[in-house]
Amino acid sequence: MTNKNLAGHIDSFEGGILRGWAADLGDEHPLEIVACDEAGQLLGTGVANEFREDLSVNNINKGVHGFSLVLNNELLRKESAIVIKDKASDKKIATSKFKVSNTLGRAAVSLESLVGNKLSFIIRNKQVTQGVFTLAFRVGSEIIGHFECDSSKNTSYGYIYVPAKFLDNVKHTIVAFIYGEPAFCGKLEIQGDPVLTPWEYLNHSRSIPHYISKPPSADSRYESLTLQLRDKERTIDIESLSTAHSVLVEGYEGRKNFSNLTLPSFENPKVSIIVPAYNKFSLTYHCIASILLAFNKTPYEVILADDCSTDETSRAEEIITNLKVSRNTENLRFLRSCNKATEIASGDYIVFLNNDTEVKSLWLDELISQHEADANVGVTGSKLLNLDGTLQEAGGIVWSNGEPWNAGRNANSYDCSWNYVRQVDYVTGAALCISRDVWEKVGRFSEEYAPCYYEDTDLSFKVREAGYKVLYVPHSEVTHFEGQSHGTDVSKGLKQYQKVNEATFRRAWFNSYKHGAKPSLSNLHLEKDRNIEQRVLVIDYTTPMEGVDAGSHAALKEIEMMLALGFKVTFVPQNLAIMGLHTKKLQNMGVEVLYVPFYYSLDDVLDRRLEEMDAVYITRYEVAKNYIERIKAENKPILFNNADLHFLREMRAALLKNDPEAMDEALLTRDEELAVCEAVDAILTYNTTEQAVISSHLAKKCNMHITPWVVDPKPPGKGFSDRSGIAFLGGYGHKPNVEAVEFMVEQVMPKLKSVRPDITFTVYGSKMPKEFEKFACENVDIVGFAESLDKVYNEHRIFIAPLLSGAGIKGKVLDALAYATPTVLTDVAAEGTGLTNGISTLIANTAQEWVDAVIKLYDDELLWKRLSENSELLARENFSYDNGVKRMRTVFESVGVFTSKQMGEL
């Protein structure tokens, strides 16, 4: 390699961009460079290829050697030093070291939404001082706007207009920063539409090419059509779907022709959807077409509550096949008409749906699933969207003066603040679901609110008074064409009853709301959560993914137990990534999940949300070590779940392989991990072995607990004679699982084959190495990812865990207990489970011990049944949900976080 004469300089680091120059003197080619910290952690890469006049004047080749690198400043810590290197040779470039004294900005900018080309944001000042500072906004390194901020205010609101060149239907990242500060203070990914005309003025073009896809609801219609067409159990024919889709695309305005719609017919509908209407059939027709198109698995019926209409509504059943109609002989108005319609409802649940709405796929399933999951749920309500896709309502709040607010009004509907299930004061009757039993128990809509308004708020209060929950369900999405039913003028028509019934409501429920908070936009993010005991921030390296690994199962159960204690759980993965269905699972459990672009780093999360938290629960030392100092500065108790004792696992692996270098790495891990243990307020481990190891290293008494582990009870599996073979399950991104399979295949199975060739070893698991394919043979079956744990534990006679290294508790072993499947384990695999050799499992460590143990258990039916029964008993007594919640309560009480929930309520 030719020797290089490297030279360069870092000029500045501002707003996440590192600027300077780098060159190979005498070589005019641009230099590829990397930026990293002193430890070698990569922060960014790029090419020094920008022309700079000063370089040219000073004869630095021809001057084309400037750089502007966008760094991952989330990896930078206080007092970090940045260096730049030549990418090809990995050599430091002369005079390149640059010290960053502060990585935390004076403000946090939450970039809220982009409507048209107007980008709105909220500024939260961390240091309230006098004066003005300037926010700058950039795409890449190009500045696109500025905003002057008053630093004397805690919170400010602002906006800029995005240049037209970035409104091109391509994703762009906009970064906010303050001049002179190294780190950026806000980030948002946008995908701007070049057509800025409000959609209500483009209705005339909604069905022509290039415009069909323009409405905000077009995506959901396409999604509905796709889900319907790929459903093998679909009960709706393609022609009906096509008609319904065309109706929605064409819109309701000016509609004169009404093609036949055919609703599905179910013998036993679970849900009765009641659509109240008085004339305006085009709206009702549009609404019912959306019900038809939207994909749902829940069987339903649609009941039109016709309040003496004189237009096509009066013959709606001739136009819409399988439509039930509750038709009034006299005008009952909204409330009494709805009450009357429920008398012909067949479903276990009643859904009230305004006729000026368009529903999306799964809107119904999401509402019903919350009722089915919890018998204490009385009412559920949908997320309501404006026509432009912004949020109209995310549940309701009634303040201490009796004033109701629609939470989230006009906010970004994707914002994580509005996308988790939570208890609320009320949900709106525009899309409200109530179980039939609760509906009758609380006396339906109260007649004193006739003809309309506040009947839904009153119903929610009656339901809560009866001891049931009222839930906002964000993944049930409904677009509400607000004001189409009754208009918006409160001085005339039915709308005038809004003011009259407000007084009726306040009078009736004064004692229920008088101790609440005063109306406050700044406190809305706190007050939107109802019936919570404490607030806990849960931090992990990634989002738990159910069914993928034992660690995810543990994390989900731990969060579930916190929720059972009445805690509001806010979860943040270190990478702040949305993980699709896995993020949604947490949100449907009632967990607020924080993610980009609404938060751009864990430091940003702590800056904006730590103050409200009562405790912080962190899993894994690699995550905890970076944030303990920041959290302790706010005097928040930290509960540290080490997941497994990393240095113990690494030491065992190093000893197994007799690897001195690996042992040195393990010792470094030990120092870091023990430093975390010493700094936190409570340490959670999965077994007593790890507790003993930690205690032996620390010079002080620590607040230590065994982390509750829950295994769900399973139905009885097959009997002894109906099973065959032995099985192992693991996630092979985890080295101990790879070692276990290698040990079994290379050392145990050859010995076993020589005496018992009939016993087959089946290997299941995710992230399986390609090298495992070579292990497949007559008595080794390499399967891969297990679609169902039932097959793993119920089909095979023995579950094995030949783990030679590792730490923590082994979820796969506890799953075997839940299934009552007898096991053969190593000492390492049995740690923390409570399993005892010869009583509830067989222990084997050497290859010959494994052969002997497998054959013994495989052939002895009486032993097999005894181990099965004892395993099931152990799971029931030590790893039940109720026992786990009690232990989790004790863990939090040890750091001063209590709950008023009694054990019978949990």
PDB file of C-alpha atoms in Angstrom, residues 587-697:
ATOM      1  CA  GLN A 587     -49.852  -0.707  22.854  1.00  0.00           C
ATOM      2  CA  ASN A 588     -52.897  -2.982  22.974  1.00  0.00           C
ATOM      3  CA  MET A 589     -51.815  -4.109  26.447  1.00  0.00           C
ATOM      4  CA  GLY A 590     -52.012  -0.460  27.526  1.00  0.00           C
ATOM      5  CA  VAL A 591     -48.316   0.392  27.240  1.00  0.00           C
ATOM      6  CA  GLU A 592     -47.198   3.741  25.869  1.00  0.00           C
ATOM      7  CA  VAL A 593     -44.333   2.928  23.475  1.00  0.00           C
ATOM      8  CA  LEU A 594     -41.981   5.752  22.513  1.00  0.00           C
ATOM      9  CA  TYR A 595     -40.370   5.766  19.084  1.00  0.00           C
ATOM     10  CA  VAL A 596     -38.950   7.918  16.313  1.00  0.00           C
ATOM     11  CA  PRO A 597     -39.665  10.421  14.915  1.00  0.00           C
ATOM     12  CA  PHE A 598     -41.544  11.654  17.981  1.00  0.00           C
ATOM     13  CA  TYR A 599     -38.491  10.990  20.139  1.00  0.00           C
ATOM     14  CA  TYR A 600     -35.071  10.893  18.584  1.00  0.00           C
ATOM     15  CA  SER A 601     -32.851   9.481  21.348  1.00  0.00           C
ATOM     16  CA  LEU A 602     -32.982   8.052  24.856  1.00  0.00           C
ATOM     17  CA  ASP A 603     -31.487  11.305  26.100  1.00  0.00           C
ATOM     18  CA  ASP A 604     -34.422  13.084  24.468  1.00  0.00           C
ATOM     19  CA  VAL A 605     -36.829  10.724  26.241  1.00  0.00           C
ATOM     20  CA  LEU A 606     -35.189  11.372  29.612  1.00  0.00           C
ATOM     21  CA  ASP A 607     -35.157  15.128  29.037  1.00  0.00           C
ATOM     22  CA  ARG A 608     -38.851  15.253  28.233  1.00  0.00           C
ATOM     23  CA  ARG A 609     -40.397  12.460  30.276  1.00  0.00           C
ATOM     24  CA  LEU A 610     -38.206  11.511  33.251  1.00  0.00           C
ATOM     25  CA  GLU A 611     -39.668  14.167  35.541  1.00  0.00           C
ATOM     26  CA  GLU A 612     -43.132  12.542  35.524  1.00  0.00           C
ATOM     27  CA  MET A 613     -41.848   9.039  36.314  1.00  0.00           C
ATOM     28  CA  ASP A 614     -41.987   7.414  39.740  1.00  0.00           C
ATOM     29  CA  ALA A 615     -39.416   4.740  38.872  1.00  0.00           C
ATOM     30  CA  VAL A 616     -37.244   3.505  36.001  1.00  0.00           C
ATOM     31  CA  TYR A 617     -36.951  -0.211  35.207  1.00  0.00           C
ATOM     32  CA  ILE A 618     -33.953  -1.012  32.987  1.00  0.00           C
ATOM     33  CA  THR A 619     -33.074  -4.373  31.500  1.00  0.00           C
ATOM     34  CA  ARG A 620     -29.457  -5.258  30.578  1.00  0.00           C
ATOM     35  CA  TYR A 621     -26.351  -3.566  31.876  1.00  0.00           C
ATOM     36  CA  GLU A 622     -25.219  -2.392  28.406  1.00  0.00           C
ATOM     37  CA  VAL A 623     -28.268  -0.128  28.362  1.00  0.00           C
ATOM     38  CA  ALA A 624     -28.207   0.878  32.019  1.00  0.00           C
ATOM     39  CA  LYS A 625     -24.569   1.956  32.145  1.00  0.00           C
ATOM     40  CA  ASN A 626     -25.148   4.891  29.785  1.00  0.00           C
ATOM     41  CA  TYR A 627     -28.111   6.425  31.606  1.00  0.00           C
ATOM     42  CA  ILE A 628     -27.758   5.747  35.337  1.00  0.00           C
ATOM     43  CA  GLU A 629     -26.029   9.037  36.067  1.00  0.00           C
ATOM     44  CA  ARG A 630     -28.704  11.003  34.204  1.00  0.00           C
ATOM     45  CA  ILE A 631     -31.569   9.212  36.012  1.00  0.00           C
ATOM     46  CA  LYS A 632     -30.000   9.431  39.469  1.00  0.00           C
ATOM     47  CA  ALA A 633     -29.564  13.177  39.010  1.00  0.00           C
ATOM     48  CA  GLU A 634     -33.383  13.412  39.064  1.00  0.00           C
ATOM     49  CA  ASN A 635     -33.595  11.205  42.193  1.00  0.00           C
ATOM     50  CA  LYS A 636     -35.633   8.556  40.431  1.00  0.00           C
ATOM     51  CA  PRO A 637     -35.284   4.996  41.789  1.00  0.00           C
ATOM     52  CA  ILE A 638     -33.729   2.559  39.317  1.00  0.00           C
ATOM     53  CA  LEU A 639     -34.687  -1.103  39.226  1.00  0.00           C
ATOM     54  CA  PHE A 640     -32.087  -3.021  37.250  1.00  0.00           C
ATOM     55  CA  ASN A 641     -32.956  -6.361  35.668  1.00  0.00           C
ATOM     56  CA  ASN A 642     -29.677  -7.877  34.529  1.00  0.00           C
ATOM     57  CA  ALA A 643     -31.525 -10.402  32.256  1.00  0.00           C
ATOM     58  CA  ASP A 644     -28.616 -12.715  32.839  1.00  0.00           C
ATOM     59  CA  LEU A 645     -25.266 -12.092  34.469  1.00  0.00           C
ATOM     60  CA  HIS A 646     -23.274 -11.379  31.334  1.00  0.00           C
ATOM     61  CA  PHE A 647     -19.806 -11.727  32.811  1.00  0.00           C
ATOM     62  CA  LEU A 648     -20.726 -15.089  34.370  1.00  0.00           C
ATOM     63  CA  ARG A 649     -21.944 -16.372  31.000  1.00  0.00           C
ATOM     64  CA  GLU A 650     -18.810 -15.043  29.285  1.00  0.00           C
ATOM     65  CA  MET A 651     -16.515 -16.591  31.911  1.00  0.00           C
ATOM     66  CA  ARG A 652     -18.168 -19.980  31.575  1.00  0.00           C
ATOM     67  CA  ALA A 653     -17.793 -19.852  27.804  1.00  0.00           C
ATOM     68  CA  ALA A 654     -14.130 -18.796  28.113  1.00  0.00           C
ATOM     69  CA  LEU A 655     -13.385 -21.628  30.537  1.00  0.00           C
ATOM     70  CA  LEU A 656     -15.173 -24.107  28.297  1.00  0.00           C
ATOM     71  CA  LYS A 657     -12.978 -23.123  25.353  1.00  0.00           C
ATOM     72  CA  ASN A 658      -9.856 -22.391  27.443  1.00  0.00           C
ATOM     73  CA  ASP A 659      -9.671 -18.968  25.780  1.00  0.00           C
ATOM     74  CA  PRO A 660      -7.509 -16.421  27.720  1.00  0.00           C
ATOM     75  CA  GLU A 661      -8.571 -13.495  25.491  1.00  0.00           C
ATOM     76  CA  ALA A 662     -12.238 -14.273  26.044  1.00  0.00           C
ATOM     77  CA  MET A 663     -11.575 -14.397  29.778  1.00  0.00           C
ATOM     78  CA  ASP A 664      -9.975 -10.931  29.641  1.00  0.00           C
ATOM     79  CA  GLU A 665     -13.117  -9.627  27.878  1.00  0.00           C
ATOM     80  CA  ALA A 666     -15.268 -11.286  30.538  1.00  0.00           C
ATOM     81  CA  LEU A 667     -13.317  -9.495  33.279  1.00  0.00           C
ATOM     82  CA  LEU A 668     -13.934  -6.137  31.590  1.00  0.00           C
ATOM     83  CA  THR A 669     -17.628  -6.978  31.375  1.00  0.00           C
ATOM     84  CA  ARG A 670     -17.556  -7.888  35.063  1.00  0.00           C
ATOM     85  CA  ASP A 671     -16.239  -4.471  36.057  1.00  0.00           C
ATOM     86  CA  GLU A 672     -18.901  -2.641  34.037  1.00  0.00           C
ATOM     87  CA  GLU A 673     -21.732  -4.900  35.156  1.00  0.00           C
ATOM     88  CA  LEU A 674     -20.852  -4.713  38.850  1.00  0.00           C
ATOM     89  CA  ALA A 675     -20.543  -0.926  38.624  1.00  0.00           C
ATOM     90  CA  VAL A 676     -24.143  -0.835  37.398  1.00  0.00           C
ATOM     91  CA  CYS A 677     -25.250  -3.148  40.215  1.00  0.00           C
ATOM     92  CA  GLU A 678     -23.590  -0.920  42.781  1.00  0.00           C
ATOM     93  CA  ALA A 679     -25.253   2.246  41.462  1.00  0.00           C
ATOM     94  CA  VAL A 680     -28.891   1.136  41.215  1.00  0.00           C
ATOM     95  CA  ASP A 681     -31.601   0.934  43.876  1.00  0.00           C
ATOM     96  CA  ALA A 682     -32.745  -2.658  43.260  1.00  0.00           C
ATOM     97  CA  ILE A 683     -31.138  -5.582  41.456  1.00  0.00           C
ATOM     98  CA  LEU A 684     -33.280  -8.259  39.840  1.00  0.00           C
ATOM     99  CA  THR A 685     -31.807 -11.604  38.804  1.00  0.00           C
ATOM    100  CA  TYR A 686     -33.442 -14.775  37.581  1.00  0.00           C
ATOM    101  CA  ASN A 687     -31.706 -17.166  39.977  1.00  0.00           C
ATOM    102  CA  THR A 688     -30.003 -17.329  43.361  1.00  0.00           C
ATOM    103  CA  THR A 689     -26.683 -18.387  41.807  1.00  0.00           C
ATOM    104  CA  GLU A 690     -26.337 -14.990  40.155  1.00  0.00           C
ATOM    105  CA  GLN A 691     -27.349 -13.244  43.368  1.00  0.00           C
ATOM    106  CA  ALA A 692     -24.575 -15.068  45.209  1.00  0.00           C
ATOM    107  CA  VAL A 693     -22.005 -14.137  42.541  1.00  0.00           C
ATOM    108  CA  ILE A 694     -22.985 -10.451  42.653  1.00  0.00           C
ATOM    109  CA  SER A 695     -22.960 -10.373  46.464  1.00  0.00           C
ATOM    110  CA  SER A 696     -19.508 -11.959  46.570  1.00  0.00           C
ATOM    111  CA  HIS A 697     -18.085  -9.100  44.480  1.00  0.00           C
TER     112      HIS A 697
END
